[in-house]
mmCIF file of C-alpha atoms and ligand atoms in Angstrom:
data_model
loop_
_atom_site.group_PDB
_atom_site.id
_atom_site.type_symbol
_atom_site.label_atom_id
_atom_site.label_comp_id
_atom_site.label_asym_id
_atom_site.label_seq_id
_atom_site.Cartn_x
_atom_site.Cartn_y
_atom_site.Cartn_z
ATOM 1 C CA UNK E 1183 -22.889 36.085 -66.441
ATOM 2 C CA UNK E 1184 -25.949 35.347 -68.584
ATOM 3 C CA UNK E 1185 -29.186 37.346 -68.518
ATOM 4 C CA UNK E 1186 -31.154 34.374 -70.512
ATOM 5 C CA UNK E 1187 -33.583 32.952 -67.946
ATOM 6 C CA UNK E 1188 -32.609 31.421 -64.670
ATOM 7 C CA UNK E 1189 -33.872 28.620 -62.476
ATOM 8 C CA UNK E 1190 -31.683 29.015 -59.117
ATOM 9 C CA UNK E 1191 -32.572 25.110 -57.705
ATOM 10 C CA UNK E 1192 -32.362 25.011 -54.217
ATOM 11 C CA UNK E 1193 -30.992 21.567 -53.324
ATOM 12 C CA UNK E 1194 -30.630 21.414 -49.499
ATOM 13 C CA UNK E 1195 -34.820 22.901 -49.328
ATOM 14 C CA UNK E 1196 -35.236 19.952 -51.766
ATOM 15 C CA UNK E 1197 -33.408 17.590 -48.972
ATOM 16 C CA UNK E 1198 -35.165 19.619 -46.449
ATOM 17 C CA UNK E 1199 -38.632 19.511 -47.491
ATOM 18 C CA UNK E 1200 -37.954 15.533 -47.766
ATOM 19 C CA UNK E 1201 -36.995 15.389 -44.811
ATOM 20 C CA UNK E 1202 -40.486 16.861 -43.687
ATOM 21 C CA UNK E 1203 -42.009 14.653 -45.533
ATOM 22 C CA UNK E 1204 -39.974 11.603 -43.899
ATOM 23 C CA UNK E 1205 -41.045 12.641 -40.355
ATOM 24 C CA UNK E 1206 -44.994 12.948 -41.337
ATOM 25 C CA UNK E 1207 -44.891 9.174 -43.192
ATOM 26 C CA UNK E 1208 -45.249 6.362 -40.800
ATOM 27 C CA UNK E 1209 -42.482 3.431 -40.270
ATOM 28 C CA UNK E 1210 -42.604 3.294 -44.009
ATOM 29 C CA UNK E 1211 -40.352 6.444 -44.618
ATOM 30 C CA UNK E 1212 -40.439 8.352 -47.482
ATOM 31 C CA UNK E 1213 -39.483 8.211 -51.226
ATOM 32 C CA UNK E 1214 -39.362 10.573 -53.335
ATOM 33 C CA UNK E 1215 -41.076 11.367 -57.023
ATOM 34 C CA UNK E 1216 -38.484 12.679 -59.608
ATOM 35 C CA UNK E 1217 -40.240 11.947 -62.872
ATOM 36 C CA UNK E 1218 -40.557 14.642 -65.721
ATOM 37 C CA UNK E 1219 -36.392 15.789 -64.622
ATOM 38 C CA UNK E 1220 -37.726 15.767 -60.937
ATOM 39 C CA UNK E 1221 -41.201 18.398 -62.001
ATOM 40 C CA UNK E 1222 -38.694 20.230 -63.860
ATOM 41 C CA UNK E 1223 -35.900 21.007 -61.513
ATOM 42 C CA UNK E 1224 -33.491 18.582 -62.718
ATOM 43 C CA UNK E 1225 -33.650 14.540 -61.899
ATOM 44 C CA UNK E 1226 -29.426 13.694 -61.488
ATOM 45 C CA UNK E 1227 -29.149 17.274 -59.361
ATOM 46 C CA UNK E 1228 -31.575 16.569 -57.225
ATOM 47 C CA UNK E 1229 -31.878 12.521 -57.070
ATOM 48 C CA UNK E 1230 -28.139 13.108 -55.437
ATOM 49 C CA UNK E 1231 -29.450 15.468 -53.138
ATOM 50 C CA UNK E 1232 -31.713 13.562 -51.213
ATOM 51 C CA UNK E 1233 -29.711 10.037 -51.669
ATOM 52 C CA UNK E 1234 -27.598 12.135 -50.079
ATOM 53 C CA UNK E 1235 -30.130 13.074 -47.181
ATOM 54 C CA UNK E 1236 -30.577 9.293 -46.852
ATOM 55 C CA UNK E 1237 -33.656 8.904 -49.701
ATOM 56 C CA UNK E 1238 -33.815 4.877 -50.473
ATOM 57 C CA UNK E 1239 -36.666 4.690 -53.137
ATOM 58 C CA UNK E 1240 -37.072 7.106 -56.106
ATOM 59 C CA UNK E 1241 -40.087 7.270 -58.702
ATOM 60 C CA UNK E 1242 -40.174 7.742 -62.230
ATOM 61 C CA UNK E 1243 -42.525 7.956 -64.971
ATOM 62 C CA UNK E 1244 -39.962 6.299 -67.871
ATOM 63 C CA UNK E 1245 -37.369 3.577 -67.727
ATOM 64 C CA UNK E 1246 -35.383 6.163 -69.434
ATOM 65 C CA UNK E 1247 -35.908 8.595 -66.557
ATOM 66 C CA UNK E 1248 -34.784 5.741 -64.092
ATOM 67 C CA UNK E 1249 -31.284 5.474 -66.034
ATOM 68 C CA UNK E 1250 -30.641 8.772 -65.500
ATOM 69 C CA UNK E 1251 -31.247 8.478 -62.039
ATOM 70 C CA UNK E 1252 -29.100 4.956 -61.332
ATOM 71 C CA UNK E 1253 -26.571 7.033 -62.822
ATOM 72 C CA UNK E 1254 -27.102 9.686 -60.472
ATOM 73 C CA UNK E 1255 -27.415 8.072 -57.022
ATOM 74 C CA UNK E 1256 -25.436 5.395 -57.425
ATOM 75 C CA UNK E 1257 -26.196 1.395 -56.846
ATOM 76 C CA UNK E 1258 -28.088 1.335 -53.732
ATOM 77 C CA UNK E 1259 -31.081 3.097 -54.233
ATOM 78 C CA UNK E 1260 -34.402 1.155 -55.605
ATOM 79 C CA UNK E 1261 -36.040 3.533 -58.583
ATOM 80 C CA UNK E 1262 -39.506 2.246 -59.381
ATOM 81 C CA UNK E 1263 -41.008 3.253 -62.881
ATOM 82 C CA UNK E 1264 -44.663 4.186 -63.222
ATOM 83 C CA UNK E 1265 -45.559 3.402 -66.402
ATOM 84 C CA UNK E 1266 -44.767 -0.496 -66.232
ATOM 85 C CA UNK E 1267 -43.469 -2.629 -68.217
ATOM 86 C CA UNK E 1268 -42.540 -2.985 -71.881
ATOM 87 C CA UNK E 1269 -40.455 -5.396 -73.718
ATOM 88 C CA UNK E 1270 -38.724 -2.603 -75.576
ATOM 89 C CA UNK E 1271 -37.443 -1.277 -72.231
ATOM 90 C CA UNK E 1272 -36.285 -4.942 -70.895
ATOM 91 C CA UNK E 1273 -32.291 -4.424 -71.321
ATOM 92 C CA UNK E 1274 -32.574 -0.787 -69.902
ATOM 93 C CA UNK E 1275 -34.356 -2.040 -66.793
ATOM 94 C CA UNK E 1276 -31.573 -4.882 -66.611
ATOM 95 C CA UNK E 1277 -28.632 -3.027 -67.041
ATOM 96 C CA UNK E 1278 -29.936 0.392 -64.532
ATOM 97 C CA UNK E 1279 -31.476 -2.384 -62.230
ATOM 98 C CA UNK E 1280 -34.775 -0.564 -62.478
ATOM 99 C CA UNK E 1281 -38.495 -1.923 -60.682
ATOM 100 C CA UNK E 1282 -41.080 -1.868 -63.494
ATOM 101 C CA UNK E 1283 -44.502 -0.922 -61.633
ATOM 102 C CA UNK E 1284 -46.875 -3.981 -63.322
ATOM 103 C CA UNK E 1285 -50.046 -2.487 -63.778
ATOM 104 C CA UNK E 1286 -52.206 -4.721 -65.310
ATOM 105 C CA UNK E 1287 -52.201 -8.643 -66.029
ATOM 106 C CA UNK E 1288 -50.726 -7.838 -70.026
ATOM 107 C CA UNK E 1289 -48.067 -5.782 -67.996
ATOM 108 C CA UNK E 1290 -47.613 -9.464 -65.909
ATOM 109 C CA UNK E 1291 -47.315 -11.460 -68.852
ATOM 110 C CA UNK E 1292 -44.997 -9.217 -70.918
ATOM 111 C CA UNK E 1293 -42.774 -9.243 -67.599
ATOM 112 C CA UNK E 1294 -43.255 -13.037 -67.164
ATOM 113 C CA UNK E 1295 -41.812 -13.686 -71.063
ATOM 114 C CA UNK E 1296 -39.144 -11.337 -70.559
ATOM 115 C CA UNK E 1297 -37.641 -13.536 -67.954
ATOM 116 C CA UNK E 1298 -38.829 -11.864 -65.043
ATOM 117 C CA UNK E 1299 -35.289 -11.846 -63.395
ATOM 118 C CA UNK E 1300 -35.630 -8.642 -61.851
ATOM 119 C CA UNK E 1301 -37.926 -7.474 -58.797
ATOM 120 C CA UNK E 1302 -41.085 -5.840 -59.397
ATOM 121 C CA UNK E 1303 -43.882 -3.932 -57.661
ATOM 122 C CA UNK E 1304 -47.961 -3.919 -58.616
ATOM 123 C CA UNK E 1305 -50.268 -1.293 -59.158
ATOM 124 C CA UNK E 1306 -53.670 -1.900 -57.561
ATOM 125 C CA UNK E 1307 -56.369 0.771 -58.876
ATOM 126 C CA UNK E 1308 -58.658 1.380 -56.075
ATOM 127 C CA UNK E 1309 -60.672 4.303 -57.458
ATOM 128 C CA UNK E 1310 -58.392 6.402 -60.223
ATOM 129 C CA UNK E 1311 -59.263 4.106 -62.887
ATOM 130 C CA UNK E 1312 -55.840 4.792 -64.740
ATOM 131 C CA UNK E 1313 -53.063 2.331 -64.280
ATOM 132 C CA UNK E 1314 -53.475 -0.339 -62.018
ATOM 133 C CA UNK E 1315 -55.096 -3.904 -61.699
ATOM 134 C CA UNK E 1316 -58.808 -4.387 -60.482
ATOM 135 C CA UNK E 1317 -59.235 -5.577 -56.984
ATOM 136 C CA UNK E 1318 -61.148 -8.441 -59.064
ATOM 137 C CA UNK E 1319 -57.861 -9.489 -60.944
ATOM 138 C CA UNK E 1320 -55.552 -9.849 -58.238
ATOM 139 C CA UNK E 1321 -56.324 -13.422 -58.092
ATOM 140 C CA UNK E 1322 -55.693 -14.026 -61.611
ATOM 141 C CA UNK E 1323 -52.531 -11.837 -60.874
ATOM 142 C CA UNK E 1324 -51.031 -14.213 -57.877
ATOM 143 C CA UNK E 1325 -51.903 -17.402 -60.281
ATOM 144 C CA UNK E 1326 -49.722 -16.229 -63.422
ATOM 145 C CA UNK E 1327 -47.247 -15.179 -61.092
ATOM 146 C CA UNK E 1328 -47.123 -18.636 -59.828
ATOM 147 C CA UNK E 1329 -45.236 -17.429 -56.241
ATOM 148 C CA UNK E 1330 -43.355 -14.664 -57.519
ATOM 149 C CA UNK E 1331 -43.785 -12.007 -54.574
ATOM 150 C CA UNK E 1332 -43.755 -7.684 -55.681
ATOM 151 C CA UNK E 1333 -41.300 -6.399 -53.759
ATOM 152 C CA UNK E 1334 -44.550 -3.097 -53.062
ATOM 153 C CA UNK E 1335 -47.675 -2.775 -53.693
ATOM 154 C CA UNK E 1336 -48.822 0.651 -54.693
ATOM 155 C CA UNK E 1337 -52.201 2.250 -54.906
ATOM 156 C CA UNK E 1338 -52.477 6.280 -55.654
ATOM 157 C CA UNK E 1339 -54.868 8.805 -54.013
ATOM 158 C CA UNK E 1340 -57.316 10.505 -56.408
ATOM 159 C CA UNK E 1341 -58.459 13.484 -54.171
ATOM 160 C CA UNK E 1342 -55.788 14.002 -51.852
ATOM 161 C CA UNK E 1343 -56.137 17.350 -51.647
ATOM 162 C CA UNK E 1344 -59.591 17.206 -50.446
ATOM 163 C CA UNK E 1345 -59.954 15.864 -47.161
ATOM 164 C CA UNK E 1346 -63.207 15.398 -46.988
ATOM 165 C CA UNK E 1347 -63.722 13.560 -49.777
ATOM 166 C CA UNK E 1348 -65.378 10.159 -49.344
ATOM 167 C CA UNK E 1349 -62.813 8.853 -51.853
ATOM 168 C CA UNK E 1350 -59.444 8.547 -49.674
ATOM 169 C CA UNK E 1351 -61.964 6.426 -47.382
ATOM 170 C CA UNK E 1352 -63.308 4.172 -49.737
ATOM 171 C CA UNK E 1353 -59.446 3.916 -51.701
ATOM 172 C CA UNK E 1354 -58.073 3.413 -48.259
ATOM 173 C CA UNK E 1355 -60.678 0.516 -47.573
ATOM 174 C CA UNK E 1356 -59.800 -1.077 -51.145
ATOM 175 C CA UNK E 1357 -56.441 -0.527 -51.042
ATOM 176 C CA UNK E 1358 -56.434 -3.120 -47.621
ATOM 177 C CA UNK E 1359 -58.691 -5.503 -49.483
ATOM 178 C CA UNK E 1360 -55.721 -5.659 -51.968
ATOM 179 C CA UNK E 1361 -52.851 -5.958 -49.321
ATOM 180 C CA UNK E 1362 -54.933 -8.385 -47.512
ATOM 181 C CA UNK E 1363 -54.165 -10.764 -50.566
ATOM 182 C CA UNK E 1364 -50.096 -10.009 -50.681
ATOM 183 C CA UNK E 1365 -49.555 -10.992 -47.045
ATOM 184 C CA UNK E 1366 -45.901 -9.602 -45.704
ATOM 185 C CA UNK E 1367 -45.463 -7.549 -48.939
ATOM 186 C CA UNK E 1368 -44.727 -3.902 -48.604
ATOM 187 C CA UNK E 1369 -46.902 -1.240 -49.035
ATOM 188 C CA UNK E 1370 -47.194 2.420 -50.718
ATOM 189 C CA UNK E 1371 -50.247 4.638 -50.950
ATOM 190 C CA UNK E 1372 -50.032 8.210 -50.164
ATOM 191 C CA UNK E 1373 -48.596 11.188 -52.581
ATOM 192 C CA UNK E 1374 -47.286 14.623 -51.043
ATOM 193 C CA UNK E 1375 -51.053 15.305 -50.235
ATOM 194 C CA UNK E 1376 -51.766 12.397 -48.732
ATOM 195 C CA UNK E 1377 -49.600 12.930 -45.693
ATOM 196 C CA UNK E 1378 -52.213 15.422 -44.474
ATOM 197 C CA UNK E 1379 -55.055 12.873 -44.484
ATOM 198 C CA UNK E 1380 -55.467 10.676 -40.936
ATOM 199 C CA UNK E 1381 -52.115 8.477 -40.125
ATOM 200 C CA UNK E 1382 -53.891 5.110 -42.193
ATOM 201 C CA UNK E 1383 -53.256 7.129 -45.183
ATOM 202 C CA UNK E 1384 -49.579 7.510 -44.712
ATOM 203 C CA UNK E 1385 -49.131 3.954 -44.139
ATOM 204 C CA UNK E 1386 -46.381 2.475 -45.386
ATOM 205 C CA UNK E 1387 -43.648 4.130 -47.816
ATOM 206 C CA UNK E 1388 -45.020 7.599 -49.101
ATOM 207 C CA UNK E 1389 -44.413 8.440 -52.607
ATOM 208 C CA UNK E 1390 -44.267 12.502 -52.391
ATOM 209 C CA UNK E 1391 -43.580 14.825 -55.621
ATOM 210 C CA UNK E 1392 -45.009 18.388 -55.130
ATOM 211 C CA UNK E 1393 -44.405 19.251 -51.951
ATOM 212 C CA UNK E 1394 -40.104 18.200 -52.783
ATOM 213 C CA UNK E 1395 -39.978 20.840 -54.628
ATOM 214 C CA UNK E 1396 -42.282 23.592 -52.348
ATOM 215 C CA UNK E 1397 -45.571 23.426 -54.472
ATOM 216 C CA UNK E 1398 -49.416 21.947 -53.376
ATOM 217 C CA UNK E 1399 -51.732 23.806 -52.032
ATOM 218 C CA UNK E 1400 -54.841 23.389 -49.820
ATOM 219 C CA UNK E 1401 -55.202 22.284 -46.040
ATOM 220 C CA UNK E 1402 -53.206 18.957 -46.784
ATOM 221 C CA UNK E 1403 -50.351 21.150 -47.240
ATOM 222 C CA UNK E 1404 -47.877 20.640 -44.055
ATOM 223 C CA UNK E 1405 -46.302 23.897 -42.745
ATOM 224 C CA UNK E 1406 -42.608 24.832 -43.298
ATOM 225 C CA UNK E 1407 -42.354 23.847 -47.269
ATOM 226 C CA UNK E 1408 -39.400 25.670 -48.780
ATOM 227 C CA UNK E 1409 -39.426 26.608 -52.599
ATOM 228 C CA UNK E 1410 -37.427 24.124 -54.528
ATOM 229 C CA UNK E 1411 -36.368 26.846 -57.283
ATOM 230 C CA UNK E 1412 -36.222 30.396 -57.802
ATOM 231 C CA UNK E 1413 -37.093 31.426 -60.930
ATOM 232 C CA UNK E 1414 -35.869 34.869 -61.933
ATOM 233 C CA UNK E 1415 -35.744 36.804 -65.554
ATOM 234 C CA UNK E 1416 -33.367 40.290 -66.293
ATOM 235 C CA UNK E 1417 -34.849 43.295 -67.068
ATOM 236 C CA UNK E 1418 -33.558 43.997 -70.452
ATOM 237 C CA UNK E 1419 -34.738 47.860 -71.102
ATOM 238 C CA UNK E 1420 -36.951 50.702 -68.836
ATOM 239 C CA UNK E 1421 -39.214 52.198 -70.016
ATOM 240 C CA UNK E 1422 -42.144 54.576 -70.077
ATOM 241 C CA UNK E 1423 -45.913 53.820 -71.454
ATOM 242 C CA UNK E 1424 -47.542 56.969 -72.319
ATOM 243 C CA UNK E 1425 -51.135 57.828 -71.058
ATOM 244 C CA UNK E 1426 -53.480 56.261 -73.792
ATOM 245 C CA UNK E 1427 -50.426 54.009 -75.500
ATOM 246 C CA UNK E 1428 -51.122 50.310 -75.600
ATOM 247 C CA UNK E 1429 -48.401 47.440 -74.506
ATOM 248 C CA UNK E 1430 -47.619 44.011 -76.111
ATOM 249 C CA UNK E 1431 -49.346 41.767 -78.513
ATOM 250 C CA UNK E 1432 -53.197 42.627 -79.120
ATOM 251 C CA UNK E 1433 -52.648 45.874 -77.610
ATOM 252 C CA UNK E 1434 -54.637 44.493 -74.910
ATOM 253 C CA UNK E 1435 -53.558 46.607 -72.303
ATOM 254 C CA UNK E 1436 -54.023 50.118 -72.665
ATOM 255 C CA UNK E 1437 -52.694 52.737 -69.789
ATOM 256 C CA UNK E 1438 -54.743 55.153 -68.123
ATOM 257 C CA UNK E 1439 -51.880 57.238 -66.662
ATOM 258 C CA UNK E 1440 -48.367 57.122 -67.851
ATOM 259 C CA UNK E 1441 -46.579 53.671 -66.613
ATOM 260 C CA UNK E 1442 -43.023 52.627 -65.931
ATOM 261 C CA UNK E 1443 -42.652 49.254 -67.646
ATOM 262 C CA UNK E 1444 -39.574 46.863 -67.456
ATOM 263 C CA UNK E 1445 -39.286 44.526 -70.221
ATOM 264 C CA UNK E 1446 -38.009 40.923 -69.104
ATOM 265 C CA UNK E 1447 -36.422 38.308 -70.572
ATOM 266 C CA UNK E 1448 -38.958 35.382 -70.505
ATOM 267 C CA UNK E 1449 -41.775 34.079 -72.286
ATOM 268 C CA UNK E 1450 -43.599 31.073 -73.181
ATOM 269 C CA UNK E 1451 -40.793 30.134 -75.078
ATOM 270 C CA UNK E 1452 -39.378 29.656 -71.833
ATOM 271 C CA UNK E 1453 -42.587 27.357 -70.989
ATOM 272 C CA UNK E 1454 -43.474 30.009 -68.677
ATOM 273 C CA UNK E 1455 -47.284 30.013 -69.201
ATOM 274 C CA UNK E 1456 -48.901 32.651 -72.071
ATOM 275 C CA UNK E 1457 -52.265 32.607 -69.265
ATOM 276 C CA UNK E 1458 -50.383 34.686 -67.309
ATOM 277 C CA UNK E 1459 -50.820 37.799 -69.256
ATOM 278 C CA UNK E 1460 -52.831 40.426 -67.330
ATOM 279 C CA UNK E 1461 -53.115 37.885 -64.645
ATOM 280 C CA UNK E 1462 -49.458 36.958 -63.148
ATOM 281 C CA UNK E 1463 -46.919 38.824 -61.246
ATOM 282 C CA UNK E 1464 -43.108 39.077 -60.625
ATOM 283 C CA UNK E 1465 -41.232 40.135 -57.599
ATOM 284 C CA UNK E 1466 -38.844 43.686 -58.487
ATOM 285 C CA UNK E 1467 -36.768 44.128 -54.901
ATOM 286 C CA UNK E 1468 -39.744 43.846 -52.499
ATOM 287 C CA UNK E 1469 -42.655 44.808 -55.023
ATOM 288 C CA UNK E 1470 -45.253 42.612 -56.268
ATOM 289 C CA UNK E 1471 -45.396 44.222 -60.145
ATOM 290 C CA UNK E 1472 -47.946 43.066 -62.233
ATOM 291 C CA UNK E 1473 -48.242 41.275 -65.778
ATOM 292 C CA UNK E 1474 -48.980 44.146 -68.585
ATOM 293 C CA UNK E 1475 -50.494 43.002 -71.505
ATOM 294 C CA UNK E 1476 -49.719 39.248 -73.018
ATOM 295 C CA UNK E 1477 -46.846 36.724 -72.299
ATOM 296 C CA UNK E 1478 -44.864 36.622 -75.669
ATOM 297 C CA UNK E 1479 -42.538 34.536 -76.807
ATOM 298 C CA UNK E 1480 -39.274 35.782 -75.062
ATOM 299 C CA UNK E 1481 -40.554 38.720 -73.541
ATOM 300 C CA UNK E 1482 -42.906 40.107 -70.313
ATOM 301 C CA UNK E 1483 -44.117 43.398 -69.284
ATOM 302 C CA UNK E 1484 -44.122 44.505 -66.054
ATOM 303 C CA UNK E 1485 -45.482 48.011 -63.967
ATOM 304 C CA UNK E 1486 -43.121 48.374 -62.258
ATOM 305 C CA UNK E 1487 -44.307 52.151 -61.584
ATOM 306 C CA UNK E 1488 -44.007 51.090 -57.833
ATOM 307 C CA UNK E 1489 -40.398 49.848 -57.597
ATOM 308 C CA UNK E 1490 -38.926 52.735 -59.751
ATOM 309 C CA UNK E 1491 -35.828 53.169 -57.474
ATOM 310 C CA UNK E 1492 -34.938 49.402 -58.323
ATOM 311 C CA UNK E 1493 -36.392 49.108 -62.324
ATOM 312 C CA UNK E 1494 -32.484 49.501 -64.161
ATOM 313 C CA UNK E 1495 -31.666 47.090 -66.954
ATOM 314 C CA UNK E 1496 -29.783 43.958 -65.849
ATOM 315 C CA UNK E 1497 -31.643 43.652 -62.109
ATOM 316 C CA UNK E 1498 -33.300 40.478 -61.999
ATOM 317 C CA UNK E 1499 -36.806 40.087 -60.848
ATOM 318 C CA UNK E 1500 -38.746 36.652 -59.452
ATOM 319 C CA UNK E 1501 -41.490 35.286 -60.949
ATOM 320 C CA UNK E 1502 -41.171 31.560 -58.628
ATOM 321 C CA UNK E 1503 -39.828 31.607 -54.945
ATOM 322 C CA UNK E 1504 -39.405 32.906 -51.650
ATOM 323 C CA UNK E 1505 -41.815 35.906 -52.639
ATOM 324 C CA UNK E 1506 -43.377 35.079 -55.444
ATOM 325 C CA UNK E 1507 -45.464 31.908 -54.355
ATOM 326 C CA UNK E 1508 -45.078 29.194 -57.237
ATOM 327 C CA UNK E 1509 -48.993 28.157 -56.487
ATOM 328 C CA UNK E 1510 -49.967 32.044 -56.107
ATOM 329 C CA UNK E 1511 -48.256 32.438 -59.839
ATOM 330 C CA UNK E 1512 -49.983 29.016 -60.729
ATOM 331 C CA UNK E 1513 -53.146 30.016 -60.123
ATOM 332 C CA UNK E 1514 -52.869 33.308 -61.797
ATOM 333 C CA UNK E 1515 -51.789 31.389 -64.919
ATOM 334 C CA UNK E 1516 -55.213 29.455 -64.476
ATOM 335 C CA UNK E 1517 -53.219 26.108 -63.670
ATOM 336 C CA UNK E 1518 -51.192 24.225 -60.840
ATOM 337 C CA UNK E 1519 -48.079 24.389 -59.512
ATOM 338 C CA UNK E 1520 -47.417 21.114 -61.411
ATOM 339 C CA UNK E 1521 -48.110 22.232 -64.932
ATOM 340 C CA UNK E 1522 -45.447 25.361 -64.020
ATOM 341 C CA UNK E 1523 -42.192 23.875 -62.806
ATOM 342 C CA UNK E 1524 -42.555 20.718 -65.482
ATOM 343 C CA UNK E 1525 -43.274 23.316 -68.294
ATOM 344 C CA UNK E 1526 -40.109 24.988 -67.838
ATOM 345 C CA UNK E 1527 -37.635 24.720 -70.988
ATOM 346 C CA UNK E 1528 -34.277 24.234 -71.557
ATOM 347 C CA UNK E 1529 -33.873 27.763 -72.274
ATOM 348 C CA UNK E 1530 -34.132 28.393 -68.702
ATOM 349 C CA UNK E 1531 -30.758 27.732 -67.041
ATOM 350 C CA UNK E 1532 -30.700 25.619 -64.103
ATOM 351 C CA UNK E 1533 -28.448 26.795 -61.208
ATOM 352 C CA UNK E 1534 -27.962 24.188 -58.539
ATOM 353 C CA UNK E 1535 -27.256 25.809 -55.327
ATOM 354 C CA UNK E 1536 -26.556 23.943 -51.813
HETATM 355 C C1 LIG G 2944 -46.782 11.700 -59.679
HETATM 356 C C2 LIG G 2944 -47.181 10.633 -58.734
HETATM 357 C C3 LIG G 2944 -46.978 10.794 -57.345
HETATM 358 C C4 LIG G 2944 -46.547 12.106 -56.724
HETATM 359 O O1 LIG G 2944 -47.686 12.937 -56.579
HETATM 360 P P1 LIG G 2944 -47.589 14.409 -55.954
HETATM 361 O O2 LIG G 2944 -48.977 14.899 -55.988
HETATM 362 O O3 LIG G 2944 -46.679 15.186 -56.858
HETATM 363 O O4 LIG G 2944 -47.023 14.265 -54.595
HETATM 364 C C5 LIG G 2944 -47.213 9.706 -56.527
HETATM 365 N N1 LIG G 2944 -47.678 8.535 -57.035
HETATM 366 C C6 LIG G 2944 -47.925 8.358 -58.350
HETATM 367 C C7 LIG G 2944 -48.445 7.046 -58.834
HETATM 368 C C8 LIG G 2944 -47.705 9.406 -59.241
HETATM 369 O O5 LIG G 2944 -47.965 9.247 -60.546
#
């Protein structure tokens, strides 16, 4: 047994939270988004997984990412990639049978020269203003396609989260102006938010990330999420802070009374977020014990004044999980959810658990 970091990844709450997802999309099902090593859980681990739970489309960011992921499920599977379409990745896409995502008419033509012997989906930008063709090049799109049909048609959601924003509306409105001009060709528009905005929005086949892997936050967020990981660090020594001694870097935190500190084994080295000093929180037993002084490298200080009884070196304690909400640390850390899990480095062993 190691006391280096751990992620435990939680596979079947993976599966599981898909399968929430599946029953709030429409007819369309669900896919599910496993770029950046599936927000940093691990893409092969977890791409299994929910093949396994009967998952037919994945999304990637990289062509690379989408080998890794053919190898993974196997040949049935489609894997769309994000970012397009380069000539560079041409034999990759060929030989892992990957869908480039064409997102603009350069994306078209590179595709076109390449052969084009592969299917392919289009990105329509209805308000994001990212990736994507205009609504006012789709005609020029269809022309230099010259009959060749995308196997999808994609749009993405730009304030999800909010649902009263005026943009899912207007998107929503554009995004059928768009389909409207690729009649009988299938459609994908929502992200994990999205399924929380009114049924129109979850039309077709839904493209969540997030909420696979328990994180999101905000009303869009459907009941019942499970944590995807559980991300835990060992106490390496006990100790005792003196009344008037300081702790960590900067000597930024200073104790009033005399404080039991553990010392943990994780750090921004780790990718675990250097914000979270003074701010974040890890789970000892039961006991919510606060971030003393600054994240360092390898090491954290926690009070754990509170949890005495439990603070012995070698007990682990949870900074991401059942108890210690990944979007509650987020926030703490001044950041998402997102920015979190993906950050997480290699140093952190992954543990895939059914
Ligand atoms: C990352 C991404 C998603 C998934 O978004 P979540 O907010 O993680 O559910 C869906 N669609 C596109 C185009 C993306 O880039």
């Amino acid at each position: 047994m190691s006391i280096r970091p751990r992620a435990r990844v939680h596979l079947s709450s993976i599966a599981e939270n898909w399968r929430l997802y599946d029953r709030l999309s429409g007819p369309g099902g669900a896919g599910a988004v496993v770029k950046a090593d599936a927000y940093g859980h691990g893409a092969a681990p977890v791409s299994r997984a929910l093949a396994g739970a009967g998952c037919t489309s994945f999304f990637v960011a990289y062509a690379f990412e989408g080998e890794e992921v053919r190898r993974a499920v196997g040949p049935g599977p489609v894997i769309h990639v994000f970012s397009g379409f380069s000539p560079e990745e041409a034999d990759v896409c060929r030989a892992a049978v990957l869908t480039p995502v064409l997102n603009s008419l350069e994306n078209i033509d590179a595709w076109l020269a390449s052969g084009a012997d592969l299917p392919f989906a289009l990105h329509v930008d209805t308000g994001m203003n990212r990736l994507g063709l205009r609504l006012e090049d789709l005609a020029e799109a269809r022309r230099r396609l010259n009959g060749r049909e995308p196997v999808l048609l994609i749009s993405h959601l730009a304030c999800a989260d909010d649902p009263a924003s005026g943009m899912n509306q207007a998107q929503s409105h554009a995004f059928a102006e768009a389909c409207a001009q690729f009649p009988g060709v299938a459609t994908s528009f929502a992200n994990s938010a999205g399924h929380g905005l009114s049924p129109e929005m979850r039309r077709g086949l839904t493209r969540p990330g997030i909420g696979l892997y328990g994180g999101g936050a905000g009303p869009t967020r459907p009941e019942g999420l499970k944590p995807g990981m559980t991300l835990e660090a060992a106490i390496l020594q006990v100790r005792t802070a003196r009344a008037g001694e300081s702790v960590g870097y900067g000597a930024t935190a200073r104790r009033k009374r005399d404080t039991l500190l553990a010392t943990v084994g994780l750090g921004y080295g780790d990718g675990f977020l250097r914000s979270a000093g003074n701010s974040g929180f890890a789970y000892l037993g039961e006991t919510c014990c606060p971030i003393v002084g600054r994240v360092s490298m390898d090491l954290i200080s926690l009070d754990v004044s509170a949890a005495a009884p439990l603070a012995k070196q070698g007990a682990w304690v949870e900074f991401i999980g059942a108890k210690a909400d990944l979007e509650r640390q987020a926030a703490a850390a001044g950041t998402l959810g997102y920015e979190l899990t993906t950050g997480l480095g290699a140093r952190v062993e992954r543990i895939y658990e059914d």
